[in-house]
Amino acid sequence: MILWLCLCWGFSPSAGQPDSELMARYLEEQLLADYSIVEQVARRVPRQAKFLQRLETRPRMSEFHVRSTIISRYAFTTVSCTMVNSGSEAREAVFEMQIPAAAFISNFTMSIGNKTYYGEVTGKEKKNSSDDKERHKKPPSPTEGRENGYETFKASVFIPRKMQARFILHYEELLQRRLGKYEYTVSIRPQQLVGRLRVEVNILENSGIVSLEVPPLRNSKQKGNGKAEGDVSPPPSTVIGHTKTLAKVTFNPSVVEQTRIARNGILGDFIIRYDVNRELSVGDVQILNGYFVHYFAPTDLPPLPKNVVFVLDSSASMVGTKLKQTKEALFTILQDLRPEDHFNIIGFSNRIKVWQQDRLVPVTPNNIRDAKKYIHNMSPTGGTNINGALQTGAKLLNDYIAQNDIDARSVSLIIFLTDGRPTVGETQSSKILSNTKDAIRDKFCLFTIGIGNDVDHKLLERMALENCGMTRLFQEDEDAASHLKGFYDEIGTPLLSDIRIDYPEDDVEQVTQNFFPNYFNGSEIIIAGKLINRTSDKLHVEVTASNSKKYILLKTDVAIDLPSRNDIRGVPGLEDGKGDSNYIERAWSYLTIKELLNSRLKSDDSQEKDSLMEKAKSMALAYNFVTPFTVLKMKEAGLHSEPPQEEFISPSTDGIGEKVQSLQGHRAPPGIRREQDKQRIKISKTSADGDPHFVIDFPSSKFSVCFNIDGEPGDILRLVSDHKESGVTVNGQLIGAPAPPNGHKKHRTYFSTITILSNKPERSYLEITPRRVILDDGERLVLSCGRSAVVRSRSLEVSISAYSNITVTIRDTISFVILIHHYRKPAPYQRNHLGFYISNSKGLSSDSHGLLGQFLNHEVKLLQESLNTRRQEAGQNQTEALKANPTNTLKVKGRLVPVVWKQRRIYNGQQEVECWFAKNNADKLIDGSYKDYLASHPFDTGTSFGTINSL
């Protein structure tokens, strides 16, 4: 998009030189009497630079100032540029700025002398059919003003002698996460040395800023800008400062420093990269003034296996550097494939050559070696049969998926690379698009790469959009090998598939895309929408996805109307914001317009295309965005208007009772929610909780038995041991704490870790602490106990109720519940700990053992002493009569165990349980002694005394 604004004070820009002279004479009459401004903007420059400036006839740029605020990935950028004509006649000044192709211009203002012009976004008039025919006769430009992901904004004006012109450009963008970093880029290419040059970027991320870096200036035309290879230091004069959530970066080079970088004023791209704190949860949900934006980028997930087909252009136009760099990139990419991946390679020109016919091969050293040989021997020849190559690749992948027992969670994709347009076979773009879509049939994704200036970027973009992929375009003179490798790195590690993010239908509306086929490591999923019920105090969020062999459900309630800890008012650098700066609403409008544009690009129905265009145009006009369907028209503000000021757009939270919310899904509203969650749990009394107190329930005998274990800190107790039969083992590790004052104990102990191991039908284990859950079934998954989630695999389900409990279900026949005990203000003798409860033991064998497991399939009898003759008294049943007798006895496996009647407090939703208590570390009640139940490590699966096994 090149926006060329020619303002000639009422004269036509195409009228020629006489009109320019007439305009200049007209402007001379408008000159200000005081020319002191020229002296004010002149700065001391080196003698050589002064000589160069005297040779120039163009106006001199006295100031170039970029100021940006990035709040929660949404960036507001203001570019201010002042040009001075110190000559004796009017001269043309061109303001040119490269902006990211994904950005929307939101405002533009300029002043010349005492006249001010402002931009007004208006809708484009629909061209008639004759205009369309004439336009289609012209050869389409492959980039349409794009260069390396940027578009060029240009404005041209004539400045009268001894006067200045000022340009102020605003644009907005939502930063995309790639390779684990957000990248914000400012193009600094003023085309000349500048007296005052400054870039200032303020970043506010409530989640916390991590990995902030400012690399050297990037200039694709001058690789490395003359810096030594490997230099990663920031550009000279860069100052970086940041706290946990706020960062400020400035770049303020003097004229001398600019000269050292580039004498022609093309300094390059000033880049800031950073990431934010995150973990596996529903993500970062932010709410402001009735709108929300949801960022989802989980970490600590194992990669999914891939089935990938590389389709590479080897036509004659690829000769030289392009094919050489493609081969270099593929050599590296092949080396990065994982052992669980499968792949194949297709080379195409006018002929199509498949490396391995009718199959995908596993990643082995020999296959990688042979693939490299095949790529090395590719030679450029012939034309470009894009349609045939894609049909061959799609058939190869479809047949492989249909005929092989591939992993249900694996991700299949085609990576397609070309440098040209179709010249052989089917050459009509619409036919290629429909053929490709019919061949793929939504079964996998297509990622397209274009190299050079001759590529049909619209065809590649639409093919990728229609088939759930992405596209990248690289210039021929760039380091294509590193760009190709970088693009593969973005999509080479799929972590989740079939991601769906849902909100209650009655609570939200106009939600952007909420289903995504894949989530790749280092990327981010973003959803935005409007709240319907603004009186509600929470928004329910559910995320469902698949990861390798597991199904994941994450859910939480995000508070809406609670005061935020991260109110941005008063934050240094953000306090001078003006204008419409509701950044969450603008992020929603930005995403919505982008989706409308993509939907229109994919549509083949003319009525649907018109409808989508009107929706996008209407929203763009409402938010003052320049899009393909809107234009920026300049209007004069008036003869005596004030010169434009640099209105820096930064977010405001003005509003009644509404503040910024940045809740990451783990902030439960204050109150008794946690206790309420626990009270809803209905489970067996059979448990080990507290200090620890053990309870065994015998339903057929209609009573419970309880005992204490006075272990030592660090002891690991076998709770359930059934490794040989059901394959299940549960161990609990103790943590110590001082005893309460005036107590009989020397210290207290609690369960700090519960380890659940299973080896049937496949090996897996769970390690549970009050803070996190680690699930490892060959692939490690880390979950926070502070976030509700459900993870399902073939034989195991883990359900986390935030801050409350964890339910583990094995093969639907064994269930354990682990309660989480957190103390807000713990006493010295209290520790955050876990309680272990057996909810369903049907799947455990009769040979199961452990402190709890040994009683699950055995009954205990309560004996009656001869002294207890009062049990027959009227109104008393047998148990009631025995309560008061201190000499009651249990018979357990032939052993007689003295017991007393107790009331014991447990935490399974009931306040107390009545039980028969066995003293002295359950002496005679349990098989052997307490020390026989000590495991050597958390993963010890020994089932008999003195035997140690490991899973």
PDB file of C-alpha atoms in Angstrom, residues 468-592:
ATOM      1  CA  CYS A 468      -5.288 -23.345   7.605  1.00  0.00           C
ATOM      2  CA  GLY A 469      -1.702 -22.364   6.876  1.00  0.00           C
ATOM      3  CA  MET A 470       0.506 -19.293   6.711  1.00  0.00           C
ATOM      4  CA  THR A 471       2.565 -17.665   3.984  1.00  0.00           C
ATOM      5  CA  ARG A 472       5.921 -15.888   3.905  1.00  0.00           C
ATOM      6  CA  LEU A 473       7.504 -13.795   1.161  1.00  0.00           C
ATOM      7  CA  PHE A 474      11.250 -13.216   0.929  1.00  0.00           C
ATOM      8  CA  GLN A 475      13.196 -10.948  -1.367  1.00  0.00           C
ATOM      9  CA  GLU A 476      15.774 -12.488  -3.655  1.00  0.00           C
ATOM     10  CA  ASP A 477      18.616 -10.369  -2.281  1.00  0.00           C
ATOM     11  CA  GLU A 478      17.912 -11.414   1.309  1.00  0.00           C
ATOM     12  CA  ASP A 479      19.463 -14.288   3.207  1.00  0.00           C
ATOM     13  CA  ALA A 480      16.754 -16.686   2.124  1.00  0.00           C
ATOM     14  CA  ALA A 481      18.355 -19.663   3.862  1.00  0.00           C
ATOM     15  CA  SER A 482      18.027 -18.125   7.320  1.00  0.00           C
ATOM     16  CA  HIS A 483      14.491 -16.858   6.554  1.00  0.00           C
ATOM     17  CA  LEU A 484      13.381 -20.303   5.384  1.00  0.00           C
ATOM     18  CA  LYS A 485      14.855 -21.918   8.467  1.00  0.00           C
ATOM     19  CA  GLY A 486      13.191 -19.269  10.633  1.00  0.00           C
ATOM     20  CA  PHE A 487       9.798 -19.904   9.047  1.00  0.00           C
ATOM     21  CA  TYR A 488      10.172 -23.647   9.530  1.00  0.00           C
ATOM     22  CA  ASP A 489      11.103 -23.067  13.162  1.00  0.00           C
ATOM     23  CA  GLU A 490       7.750 -21.276  13.588  1.00  0.00           C
ATOM     24  CA  ILE A 491       5.764 -24.295  12.408  1.00  0.00           C
ATOM     25  CA  GLY A 492       8.208 -27.129  13.107  1.00  0.00           C
ATOM     26  CA  THR A 493       7.075 -27.795  16.681  1.00  0.00           C
ATOM     27  CA  PRO A 494       3.304 -28.306  16.947  1.00  0.00           C
ATOM     28  CA  LEU A 495       2.227 -28.591  20.591  1.00  0.00           C
ATOM     29  CA  LEU A 496      -1.569 -28.722  20.423  1.00  0.00           C
ATOM     30  CA  SER A 497      -4.173 -29.580  17.812  1.00  0.00           C
ATOM     31  CA  ASP A 498      -7.882 -28.854  17.482  1.00  0.00           C
ATOM     32  CA  ILE A 499      -7.857 -25.966  19.940  1.00  0.00           C
ATOM     33  CA  ARG A 500     -11.272 -24.546  20.772  1.00  0.00           C
ATOM     34  CA  ILE A 501     -11.874 -21.655  23.154  1.00  0.00           C
ATOM     35  CA  ASP A 502     -15.419 -21.134  24.403  1.00  0.00           C
ATOM     36  CA  TYR A 503     -17.279 -18.531  26.425  1.00  0.00           C
ATOM     37  CA  PRO A 504     -20.952 -18.645  27.524  1.00  0.00           C
ATOM     38  CA  GLU A 505     -23.181 -17.601  24.625  1.00  0.00           C
ATOM     39  CA  ASP A 506     -25.282 -15.426  26.910  1.00  0.00           C
ATOM     40  CA  ASP A 507     -22.251 -13.474  28.102  1.00  0.00           C
ATOM     41  CA  VAL A 508     -20.356 -12.588  24.904  1.00  0.00           C
ATOM     42  CA  GLU A 509     -20.962 -11.604  21.294  1.00  0.00           C
ATOM     43  CA  GLN A 510     -19.007 -10.805  18.128  1.00  0.00           C
ATOM     44  CA  VAL A 511     -16.177 -13.072  19.208  1.00  0.00           C
ATOM     45  CA  THR A 512     -13.329 -13.462  16.738  1.00  0.00           C
ATOM     46  CA  GLN A 513     -12.081 -16.839  15.526  1.00  0.00           C
ATOM     47  CA  ASN A 514     -12.138 -19.343  18.388  1.00  0.00           C
ATOM     48  CA  PHE A 515     -11.144 -22.617  16.684  1.00  0.00           C
ATOM     49  CA  PHE A 516      -7.568 -23.258  15.592  1.00  0.00           C
ATOM     50  CA  PRO A 517      -6.301 -26.456  13.929  1.00  0.00           C
ATOM     51  CA  ASN A 518      -2.833 -26.198  15.454  1.00  0.00           C
ATOM     52  CA  TYR A 519      -0.813 -24.331  18.022  1.00  0.00           C
ATOM     53  CA  PHE A 520       2.916 -24.116  17.334  1.00  0.00           C
ATOM     54  CA  ASN A 521       5.599 -23.599  19.921  1.00  0.00           C
ATOM     55  CA  GLY A 522       6.586 -19.950  20.251  1.00  0.00           C
ATOM     56  CA  SER A 523       3.372 -18.607  18.713  1.00  0.00           C
ATOM     57  CA  GLU A 524       0.187 -17.280  20.332  1.00  0.00           C
ATOM     58  CA  ILE A 525      -3.560 -17.617  19.841  1.00  0.00           C
ATOM     59  CA  ILE A 526      -5.545 -14.392  20.254  1.00  0.00           C
ATOM     60  CA  ILE A 527      -9.322 -14.071  20.607  1.00  0.00           C
ATOM     61  CA  ALA A 528     -11.331 -10.932  21.316  1.00  0.00           C
ATOM     62  CA  GLY A 529     -14.997 -10.095  21.784  1.00  0.00           C
ATOM     63  CA  LYS A 530     -17.666  -7.968  23.425  1.00  0.00           C
ATOM     64  CA  LEU A 531     -19.412  -8.599  26.711  1.00  0.00           C
ATOM     65  CA  ILE A 532     -23.205  -8.731  26.603  1.00  0.00           C
ATOM     66  CA  ASN A 533     -23.949  -8.859  30.312  1.00  0.00           C
ATOM     67  CA  ARG A 534     -21.814  -6.062  31.736  1.00  0.00           C
ATOM     68  CA  THR A 535     -23.378  -6.463  35.158  1.00  0.00           C
ATOM     69  CA  SER A 536     -21.891  -9.922  35.625  1.00  0.00           C
ATOM     70  CA  ASP A 537     -18.897 -10.210  37.936  1.00  0.00           C
ATOM     71  CA  LYS A 538     -17.121 -12.980  36.032  1.00  0.00           C
ATOM     72  CA  LEU A 539     -16.506 -14.466  32.591  1.00  0.00           C
ATOM     73  CA  HIS A 540     -16.280 -18.254  32.267  1.00  0.00           C
ATOM     74  CA  VAL A 541     -13.554 -19.490  29.908  1.00  0.00           C
ATOM     75  CA  GLU A 542     -12.970 -23.049  28.651  1.00  0.00           C
ATOM     76  CA  VAL A 543     -10.111 -24.206  26.439  1.00  0.00           C
ATOM     77  CA  THR A 544     -10.171 -27.679  24.894  1.00  0.00           C
ATOM     78  CA  ALA A 545      -7.273 -29.111  22.905  1.00  0.00           C
ATOM     79  CA  SER A 546      -5.382 -32.286  22.078  1.00  0.00           C
ATOM     80  CA  ASN A 547      -1.753 -32.894  22.939  1.00  0.00           C
ATOM     81  CA  SER A 548      -0.089 -36.050  21.693  1.00  0.00           C
ATOM     82  CA  LYS A 549      -1.959 -38.848  23.502  1.00  0.00           C
ATOM     83  CA  LYS A 550      -3.847 -36.528  25.832  1.00  0.00           C
ATOM     84  CA  TYR A 551      -7.026 -34.488  25.689  1.00  0.00           C
ATOM     85  CA  ILE A 552      -6.823 -31.238  27.648  1.00  0.00           C
ATOM     86  CA  LEU A 553      -9.614 -29.118  29.099  1.00  0.00           C
ATOM     87  CA  LEU A 554      -8.691 -25.884  30.858  1.00  0.00           C
ATOM     88  CA  LYS A 555     -11.343 -23.739  32.519  1.00  0.00           C
ATOM     89  CA  THR A 556     -11.661 -20.811  34.863  1.00  0.00           C
ATOM     90  CA  ASP A 557     -13.783 -17.835  35.836  1.00  0.00           C
ATOM     91  CA  VAL A 558     -12.190 -14.465  35.171  1.00  0.00           C
ATOM     92  CA  ALA A 559     -13.288 -11.631  37.437  1.00  0.00           C
ATOM     93  CA  ILE A 560     -14.722  -8.621  35.586  1.00  0.00           C
ATOM     94  CA  ASP A 561     -15.554  -5.864  38.043  1.00  0.00           C
ATOM     95  CA  LEU A 562     -12.866  -6.281  40.675  1.00  0.00           C
ATOM     96  CA  PRO A 563     -10.305  -3.456  41.034  1.00  0.00           C
ATOM     97  CA  SER A 564      -7.149  -4.258  39.127  1.00  0.00           C
ATOM     98  CA  ARG A 565      -3.710  -4.450  40.615  1.00  0.00           C
ATOM     99  CA  ASN A 566      -2.364  -3.073  37.349  1.00  0.00           C
ATOM    100  CA  ASP A 567      -4.183   0.204  36.830  1.00  0.00           C
ATOM    101  CA  ILE A 568      -2.150   1.978  34.148  1.00  0.00           C
ATOM    102  CA  ARG A 569      -3.018   5.474  35.288  1.00  0.00           C
ATOM    103  CA  GLY A 570       0.008   7.205  36.684  1.00  0.00           C
ATOM    104  CA  VAL A 571       2.482   4.814  35.096  1.00  0.00           C
ATOM    105  CA  PRO A 572       5.548   6.804  33.943  1.00  0.00           C
ATOM    106  CA  GLY A 573       5.532   7.295  30.201  1.00  0.00           C
ATOM    107  CA  LEU A 574       1.822   6.546  29.862  1.00  0.00           C
ATOM    108  CA  GLU A 575       0.335   9.498  31.656  1.00  0.00           C
ATOM    109  CA  ASP A 576       0.003  11.864  28.677  1.00  0.00           C
ATOM    110  CA  GLY A 577      -2.323   9.809  26.543  1.00  0.00           C
ATOM    111  CA  LYS A 578      -4.977  11.559  24.513  1.00  0.00           C
ATOM    112  CA  GLY A 579      -7.737  10.544  22.177  1.00  0.00           C
ATOM    113  CA  ASP A 580      -9.505   7.259  21.761  1.00  0.00           C
ATOM    114  CA  SER A 581      -7.196   4.914  23.591  1.00  0.00           C
ATOM    115  CA  ASN A 582      -9.372   2.039  24.736  1.00  0.00           C
ATOM    116  CA  TYR A 583      -6.786  -0.444  23.587  1.00  0.00           C
ATOM    117  CA  ILE A 584      -8.779  -3.630  24.236  1.00  0.00           C
ATOM    118  CA  GLU A 585     -11.692  -2.409  22.148  1.00  0.00           C
ATOM    119  CA  ARG A 586      -9.277  -1.324  19.424  1.00  0.00           C
ATOM    120  CA  ALA A 587      -7.530  -4.706  19.560  1.00  0.00           C
ATOM    121  CA  TRP A 588     -10.941  -6.323  19.066  1.00  0.00           C
ATOM    122  CA  SER A 589     -11.731  -4.078  16.100  1.00  0.00           C
ATOM    123  CA  TYR A 590      -8.258  -4.724  14.648  1.00  0.00           C
ATOM    124  CA  LEU A 591      -8.700  -8.509  14.831  1.00  0.00           C
ATOM    125  CA  THR A 592     -12.266  -8.354  13.510  1.00  0.00           C
TER     126      THR A 592
END
